Coordinates of C-alpha atoms in Angstrom, one line a residue:
X1 CA -29.5 -23.3 -8.5
X2 CA -28.0 -20.2 -10.1
X3 CA -26.0 -20.8 -13.3
X4 CA -22.6 -19.7 -13.9
X5 CA -23.7 -16.6 -16.0
X6 CA -25.9 -15.7 -12.9
X7 CA -23.0 -14.6 -10.8
X8 CA -22.2 -11.4 -9.8
X9 CA -19.1 -9.5 -11.6
X10 CA -17.6 -9.6 -8.2
X11 CA -17.5 -13.3 -7.7
X12 CA -16.5 -13.7 -11.5
X13 CA -13.7 -11.8 -11.0
X14 CA -12.4 -13.9 -8.2
X15 CA -12.8 -17.2 -10.4
X16 CA -11.0 -15.2 -13.4
X17 CA -8.1 -14.2 -11.1
X18 CA -6.4 -17.5 -11.6
X19 CA -6.1 -17.1 -15.1
X20 CA -3.0 -15.5 -17.0
X21 CA -3.2 -12.8 -19.7
X22 CA -3.0 -15.6 -22.7
X23 CA -6.2 -17.2 -21.2
X24 CA -7.9 -14.2 -20.6
X25 CA -7.7 -13.2 -24.0
X26 CA -8.8 -16.3 -25.5
X27 CA -12.0 -16.3 -23.3
X28 CA -12.8 -12.5 -23.7
X29 CA -14.9 -13.2 -27.0
X30 CA -17.3 -15.1 -25.1
X31 CA -19.6 -12.1 -24.4
X32 CA -19.2 -8.6 -23.8
X33 CA -19.9 -9.3 -20.1
X34 CA -16.7 -11.5 -19.9
X35 CA -14.7 -9.3 -21.8
X36 CA -15.6 -6.4 -19.6
X37 CA -14.3 -8.6 -16.5
X38 CA -11.6 -10.3 -18.0
X39 CA -9.9 -6.9 -19.6
X40 CA -11.3 -4.5 -17.0
X41 CA -9.2 -1.2 -16.7
X42 CA -8.3 -2.1 -13.0
X43 CA -6.8 -5.4 -14.4
X44 CA -5.0 -4.1 -16.9
X45 CA -3.8 -1.2 -14.8
X46 CA -2.5 -3.8 -11.9
X47 CA -1.3 -6.6 -13.9
X48 CA -0.5 -6.0 -17.6
X49 CA 2.4 -4.5 -18.9
X50 CA 2.7 -3.6 -22.6
X51 CA 6.5 -4.9 -24.1
X52 CA 8.1 -3.2 -26.9
X53 CA 11.3 -4.4 -28.0
X54 CA 13.1 -4.0 -30.9
X55 CA 13.4 -7.7 -32.1
X56 CA 9.6 -7.6 -32.2
X57 CA 8.1 -5.2 -34.6
X58 CA 4.6 -3.7 -34.0
X59 CA 1.9 -3.8 -36.7
X60 CA 0.3 -0.5 -37.5
X61 CA -2.6 -2.0 -39.6
X62 CA -3.6 -4.2 -36.4
X63 CA -3.9 -1.3 -33.8
X64 CA -4.4 -2.4 -30.4
X65 CA -7.9 -1.7 -28.9
X66 CA -7.2 -1.5 -25.5
X67 CA -5.8 1.3 -23.6
X68 CA -2.6 0.2 -21.7
X69 CA -1.4 2.0 -18.7
X70 CA 1.8 0.0 -18.1
X71 CA 4.5 0.3 -20.8
X72 CA 8.0 -1.8 -20.9
X73 CA 10.5 -0.8 -23.4
X74 CA 13.8 -2.5 -24.1
X75 CA 16.5 -0.8 -26.2
X76 CA 19.6 -2.3 -27.5
X77 CA 21.9 -2.3 -30.7
X78 CA 20.2 -4.6 -32.8
X79 CA 17.5 -4.2 -35.1
X80 CA 17.9 -0.2 -34.7
X81 CA 15.4 0.4 -37.9
X82 CA 12.6 -1.7 -36.3
X83 CA 13.1 -0.2 -32.8
X84 CA 12.5 3.4 -34.3
X85 CA 9.6 2.1 -36.1
X86 CA 8.1 0.8 -32.8
X87 CA 8.7 4.0 -30.9
X88 CA 6.8 6.0 -33.3
X89 CA 3.9 3.7 -32.9
X90 CA 3.8 4.2 -29.2
X91 CA 1.7 7.1 -28.8
X92 CA -1.1 5.4 -30.7
X93 CA -1.0 2.3 -28.2
X94 CA 0.2 3.6 -24.8
X95 CA 0.1 7.5 -25.2
X96 CA -0.1 8.4 -21.3
X97 CA 1.6 5.5 -19.5
X98 CA 1.1 5.6 -15.6
X99 CA 3.9 2.8 -15.3
X100 CA 7.3 3.0 -17.4
X101 CA 10.1 0.5 -17.3
X102 CA 12.8 1.2 -19.7
X103 CA 15.8 -1.2 -20.1
X104 CA 18.4 0.4 -22.0
X105 CA 21.4 -1.6 -23.5
X106 CA 21.9 0.9 -26.6
X107 CA 24.8 3.1 -27.5
X108 CA 23.0 5.8 -29.3
X109 CA 20.5 8.3 -28.7
X110 CA 17.5 6.3 -28.3
X111 CA 17.5 6.6 -24.7
X112 CA 17.5 10.6 -24.6
X113 CA 14.8 10.5 -27.2
X114 CA 12.3 8.5 -24.9
X115 CA 12.1 11.2 -22.3
X116 CA 11.8 14.2 -24.7
X117 CA 8.1 13.5 -25.0
X118 CA 8.4 12.7 -28.8
X119 CA 6.6 9.3 -28.7
X120 CA 4.6 9.3 -25.5
X121 CA 3.6 11.8 -22.7
X122 CA 5.5 11.7 -19.5
X123 CA 2.7 14.0 -17.5
X124 CA 1.0 10.8 -16.0
X125 CA 3.6 8.7 -15.0
X126 CA 3.5 7.5 -11.4
X127 CA 6.0 4.6 -11.4
X128 CA 9.3 4.8 -13.3
X129 CA 11.8 1.9 -13.5
X130 CA 15.4 2.3 -15.4
X131 CA 17.6 -0.6 -16.1
X132 CA 20.8 -1.0 -18.0
X133 CA 22.6 2.3 -18.4
X134 CA 21.8 5.9 -18.2
X135 CA 24.6 6.9 -20.4
X136 CA 23.5 8.7 -23.7
X137 CA 25.2 10.7 -26.5
X138 CA 22.7 13.3 -25.9
X139 CA 24.5 14.2 -22.7
X140 CA 22.4 14.4 -19.2
X141 CA 18.5 13.9 -19.2
X142 CA 16.7 16.0 -16.8
X143 CA 12.9 15.4 -16.1
X144 CA 10.2 17.1 -14.3
X145 CA 7.4 14.5 -13.1
X146 CA 4.9 15.9 -10.9
X147 CA 3.1 12.7 -10.6
X148 CA 5.9 10.5 -9.8
X149 CA 5.5 8.4 -6.8
X150 CA 7.9 5.3 -7.2
X151 CA 11.1 5.4 -8.7
X152 CA 13.4 2.6 -9.2
X153 CA 16.9 2.7 -10.6
X154 CA 19.0 -0.4 -11.3
X155 CA 21.1 1.3 -14.0
X156 CA 24.6 2.7 -14.2
X157 CA 26.0 6.0 -14.9
X158 CA 23.3 7.8 -12.9
X159 CA 25.5 10.8 -13.3
X160 CA 23.7 11.2 -16.8
X161 CA 20.1 11.3 -15.2
X162 CA 18.5 13.7 -12.9
X163 CA 14.6 14.3 -11.9
X164 CA 12.6 16.7 -10.2
X165 CA 9.7 14.8 -8.4
X166 CA 8.0 16.6 -5.7
X167 CA 5.5 13.7 -4.8
X168 CA 7.9 10.8 -4.9
X169 CA 7.7 8.6 -1.8
X170 CA 9.4 5.4 -2.8
X171 CA 12.7 5.2 -4.1
X172 CA 14.7 2.0 -5.0
X173 CA 18.6 2.2 -5.8
X174 CA 21.5 0.6 -6.7
X175 CA 24.6 2.0 -5.8
X176 CA 27.8 1.2 -7.5
X177 CA 29.9 4.3 -7.4
X178 CA 29.8 7.5 -5.4
X179 CA 28.0 9.4 -8.3
X180 CA 25.0 7.0 -7.7
X181 CA 24.3 8.6 -4.4
X182 CA 23.9 11.9 -5.6
X183 CA 20.0 11.4 -6.2
X184 CA 19.4 10.3 -2.5
X185 CA 19.9 13.6 -0.8
X186 CA 17.5 15.3 -3.0
X187 CA 14.7 13.0 -2.0
X188 CA 15.8 12.2 1.6
X189 CA 13.1 14.7 3.3
X190 CA 10.3 13.1 1.3
X191 CA 11.1 9.6 1.2
X192 CA 8.5 6.9 3.1
X193 CA 9.8 4.0 1.6
X194 CA 13.6 3.3 0.6
X195 CA 15.3 0.5 -0.8
X196 CA 19.3 0.7 -0.9
X197 CA 21.4 -2.2 -2.8
X198 CA 25.3 -1.7 -2.5
X199 CA 26.7 -3.3 -5.4
X200 CA 30.3 -2.4 -3.8
X201 CA 31.7 -2.9 -0.4
X202 CA 31.6 1.1 0.1
X203 CA 28.6 2.8 1.6
X204 CA 30.1 6.3 1.0
X205 CA 28.1 8.9 3.1
X206 CA 24.8 7.0 3.4
X207 CA 25.1 7.0 7.1
X208 CA 25.2 10.8 7.4
X209 CA 21.8 11.4 5.5
X210 CA 18.6 12.1 7.3
X211 CA 15.0 10.5 6.6
X212 CA 12.6 12.5 8.8
X213 CA 9.6 10.8 7.1
X214 CA 10.9 7.1 6.4
X215 CA 8.7 4.4 7.5
X216 CA 10.0 1.5 5.6
X217 CA 13.6 0.8 4.7
X218 CA 15.7 -2.2 3.0
X219 CA 19.4 -1.9 3.1
X220 CA 21.6 -4.6 1.2
X221 CA 25.1 -4.9 1.9
X222 CA 25.9 -8.3 0.8
X223 CA 29.6 -7.9 0.4
X224 CA 30.5 -6.8 3.6
X225 CA 28.9 -6.7 7.1
X226 CA 28.1 -4.3 9.7
X227 CA 31.2 -4.4 12.1
X228 CA 32.6 -2.4 15.1
X229 CA 34.6 0.0 12.8
X230 CA 31.8 1.6 11.7
X231 CA 29.7 1.2 14.9
X232 CA 29.7 5.0 15.9
X233 CA 28.2 6.3 12.7
X234 CA 25.7 3.3 11.8
X235 CA 23.9 3.5 15.5
X236 CA 23.6 7.2 15.3
X237 CA 22.0 6.8 11.8
X238 CA 19.6 4.4 13.1
X239 CA 18.8 6.5 16.5
X240 CA 17.3 9.1 13.8
X241 CA 14.8 6.6 12.5
X242 CA 12.5 6.5 15.5
X243 CA 9.5 6.5 13.2
X244 CA 10.7 3.4 11.2
X245 CA 7.9 0.9 10.9
X246 CA 9.7 -2.1 8.8
X247 CA 13.5 -2.6 8.4
X248 CA 15.0 -5.1 6.1
X249 CA 18.5 -5.7 6.9
X250 CA 20.6 -8.1 4.4
X251 CA 24.5 -8.0 5.2
X252 CA 27.4 -10.2 5.0
X253 CA 27.2 -10.7 9.0
X254 CA 26.4 -8.3 11.8
X255 CA 28.3 -7.6 15.1
X256 CA 26.3 -8.2 18.4
X257 CA 27.0 -5.1 19.7
X258 CA 25.8 -2.9 16.6
X259 CA 22.7 -5.1 16.5
X260 CA 21.7 -4.3 20.0
X261 CA 21.9 -1.0 20.0
X262 CA 20.4 -0.4 16.7
X263 CA 17.5 -2.3 17.9
X264 CA 17.2 0.1 21.1
X265 CA 16.4 3.1 18.8
X266 CA 13.7 1.2 16.7
X267 CA 10.9 1.5 19.5
X268 CA 8.2 1.6 16.3
X269 CA 9.3 -1.3 14.4
X270 CA 6.8 -3.9 13.8
X271 CA 8.2 -5.9 10.9
X272 CA 11.9 -6.8 11.1
X273 CA 13.8 -8.9 8.7
X274 CA 17.5 -10.1 9.1
X275 CA 19.4 -11.8 6.4
X276 CA 23.1 -12.8 7.0
X277 CA 25.3 -15.2 5.1
X278 CA 28.2 -15.7 7.9
X279 CA 27.7 -16.0 11.7
X280 CA 24.9 -16.5 14.3
X281 CA 22.0 -14.3 14.7
X282 CA 21.3 -14.0 18.7
X283 CA 17.8 -12.7 19.3
X284 CA 18.3 -11.5 22.4
X285 CA 20.4 -8.6 20.9
X286 CA 16.9 -7.5 19.5
X287 CA 14.8 -7.9 22.6
X288 CA 14.2 -4.6 23.2
X289 CA 12.0 -4.4 20.2
X290 CA 8.8 -4.6 22.2
X291 CA 6.4 -3.7 19.5
X292 CA 7.4 -6.4 16.7
X293 CA 4.7 -8.3 15.2
X294 CA 6.5 -10.1 12.2
X295 CA 10.3 -11.5 12.4
X296 CA 12.0 -12.9 9.5
X297 CA 15.6 -14.3 10.2
X298 CA 17.8 -15.7 7.4
X299 CA 21.0 -17.2 8.8
X300 CA 22.9 -20.6 9.2
X301 CA 22.5 -20.3 13.2
X302 CA 19.9 -18.7 15.0
X303 CA 19.5 -18.2 18.9
X304 CA 16.2 -18.0 20.3
X305 CA 17.2 -18.5 24.1
X306 CA 16.2 -16.1 26.6
X307 CA 13.7 -14.0 24.4
X308 CA 9.9 -13.2 24.6
X309 CA 8.0 -11.3 22.0
X310 CA 4.9 -10.6 23.4
X311 CA 3.2 -9.1 20.2
X312 CA 4.9 -11.5 17.8
X313 CA 2.3 -12.8 15.3
X314 CA 4.4 -14.1 12.5
X315 CA 8.0 -15.9 12.4
X316 CA 10.1 -16.9 9.6
X317 CA 13.1 -18.7 10.1
X318 CA 15.7 -20.3 7.5
X319 CA 16.4 -19.9 3.7
X320 CA 16.7 -21.9 0.8
X321 CA 20.4 -20.5 0.2
X322 CA 22.2 -22.5 3.1
X323 CA 23.2 -26.1 1.7
X324 CA 23.2 -27.5 5.2
X325 CA 20.2 -25.7 6.6
X326 CA 19.5 -23.5 9.4
X327 CA 20.4 -24.6 13.1
X328 CA 18.0 -23.2 15.8
X329 CA 19.2 -23.1 19.2
X330 CA 16.6 -22.8 22.1
X331 CA 13.6 -24.2 19.8
X332 CA 11.7 -24.6 23.3
X333 CA 11.2 -21.0 23.3
X334 CA 8.7 -20.8 20.4
X335 CA 6.2 -22.0 23.0
X336 CA 6.5 -18.9 24.8
X337 CA 5.2 -16.7 22.0
X338 CA 1.5 -16.6 23.2
X339 CA 0.6 -14.3 20.4
X340 CA 2.2 -16.2 17.5
X341 CA -0.2 -17.2 14.5
X342 CA 1.9 -17.8 11.8
X343 CA 5.1 -19.9 11.6
X344 CA 7.5 -20.6 8.5
X345 CA 10.3 -23.0 8.4
X346 CA 12.6 -23.0 5.3
X347 CA 15.0 -25.7 5.7
X348 CA 15.1 -25.6 9.5
X349 CA 16.6 -28.6 11.6
X350 CA 13.8 -29.2 14.0
X351 CA 14.3 -32.7 14.6
X352 CA 15.1 -34.3 17.2
X353 CA 14.6 -31.0 19.3
X354 CA 11.3 -30.8 18.3
X355 CA 10.3 -34.2 20.6
X356 CA 11.4 -32.1 23.6
X357 CA 8.7 -29.5 23.2
X358 CA 5.5 -28.9 25.0
X359 CA 2.3 -28.5 22.9
X360 CA 1.5 -25.3 21.8
X361 CA -1.9 -24.1 20.8
X362 CA -1.4 -20.8 19.1
X363 CA 0.0 -21.3 16.0
X364 CA -2.9 -21.5 13.2
X365 CA -0.5 -21.5 9.9
X366 CA 2.5 -23.4 9.2
X367 CA 4.7 -23.1 6.0
X368 CA 7.3 -25.7 5.4
X369 CA 9.5 -25.3 2.4
X370 CA 13.2 -26.2 0.5
X371 CA 13.7 -29.3 2.7
X372 CA 16.0 -31.5 0.5
X373 CA 14.7 -34.5 2.8
X374 CA 11.6 -34.2 4.4
X375 CA 10.7 -37.2 6.8
X376 CA 6.8 -37.9 7.0
X377 CA 7.0 -38.9 10.4
X378 CA 9.3 -35.8 11.5
X379 CA 6.4 -33.6 9.9
X380 CA 3.7 -35.4 11.8
X381 CA 5.4 -34.8 15.0
X382 CA 6.0 -31.0 14.4
X383 CA 2.1 -30.7 13.5
X384 CA 0.9 -32.7 16.6
X385 CA 3.2 -30.3 18.9
X386 CA 1.6 -27.3 17.2
X387 CA -1.8 -28.9 17.4
X388 CA -3.7 -25.4 16.8
X389 CA -2.5 -25.6 13.1
X390 CA -5.3 -25.7 10.7
X391 CA -3.5 -24.4 7.4
X392 CA -0.3 -26.2 6.2
X393 CA 1.6 -25.4 3.2
X394 CA 4.3 -27.5 2.0
X395 CA 6.4 -26.3 -1.2
X396 CA 9.9 -27.1 -2.7
X397 CA 10.5 -30.5 -1.0
X398 CA 11.8 -33.1 -3.3
X399 CA 10.8 -36.6 -2.6
X400 CA 7.7 -35.8 -0.5
X401 CA 4.5 -36.9 -2.4
X402 CA 1.1 -36.5 -2.6
X403 CA 0.6 -39.8 -1.0
X404 CA 2.2 -38.7 2.1
X405 CA 0.0 -35.6 2.2
X406 CA -3.2 -37.6 2.2
X407 CA -1.8 -39.9 5.0
X408 CA -1.0 -36.9 7.1
X409 CA -4.7 -35.5 6.4
X410 CA -6.1 -38.7 7.4
X411 CA -4.4 -38.7 10.7
X412 CA -5.5 -35.1 11.2
X413 CA -8.7 -34.7 9.5
X414 CA -9.1 -30.7 10.2
X415 CA -6.0 -30.0 8.6
X416 CA -6.0 -28.1 5.4
X417 CA -2.8 -28.7 3.2
X418 CA -1.4 -26.5 0.4
X419 CA 1.4 -28.8 -1.5
X420 CA 3.2 -28.6 -4.7
X421 CA 4.8 -31.6 -5.5
X422 CA 8.4 -31.5 -7.0
X423 CA 9.0 -34.3 -9.5
X424 CA 12.4 -35.3 -8.0
X425 CA 13.3 -38.6 -6.1
X426 CA 14.6 -38.2 -2.5
X427 CA 17.9 -36.8 -2.3

């Protein structure tokens, strides 16, 4: 039998992937081979971010031996002298970052200094994330980043920030004022992935923009719904997105007519996520999405009646955000989704309606989460109705214990269960 040391590097990487950075550092001195696997360039590039904060002073006498590609800097008004010392040491630690995250809460000029290439080289930055504020005493900041592909802006005062990035394909933008919209038109023609979070109720001139290459889009409007008052401009906007493959809409509520007209235009969409905090989602309004393969619905009430999605392979219903759970009308229609393989129920009321269902033999993976009270016999009935299930995950269900899981596995020996036990009594 081969020993642990004789395993190939690929298998050791699979074993070590369950370790966090602290444990990896503890094990890296075991031998050179383990060090190379545990602290490989691929791992550091994907998973490790070097954090520099004013409250934690770097030690120049103990330089870091590893070449970090991801850098996170937090600026604030405390420990100003220490922060400046840290900035001067960045070049010796992370001279050419690929990922840069800056959280700025300072009121001085340090935020502007970071982008003047005084402390590190911006030439290789591929992902940039800004949080806090872009306001600086030095005035506006103008950046030329040729290799930038991903830009995430969650900062205020974006009028102080301008950027030229010919290779940018993914943008995430939090919009508080109309000035925050000014960046978006410059990149509209080249974006493939777009996330827009409206912090205020106004959408300004967003619906007038054109995104000819956009494949994935997420729009968060949790303070206001999509109503008939803006139906014309919003419907025309989505009619231009015929190439869209993935759409995530999070709104306060959405008018049924608007949802129906939008779905008629998205013939290429294979992944749809709808999150509403008020009202009922009628899935019959999106029945024209014939290419749909993955569907996520988060609402207090969902109606499945009168629909058939012939290509649907993954369905996720409900959310932990609703105290009373999600009620589903027409639950029997689940049995008509013949290609459905993955089903997730997040605090969805399925009993006693589940008793009326005829058995289904297509769903292979089932996910059950965020139930305040999950009855053992109800879960057994659910699993038996979907008798093809071989993988079951139970998470965040207070009161459901490992004893009940073991009993379930004895009743259905073929079932593989992933379970995290919440250390709380039944509610």
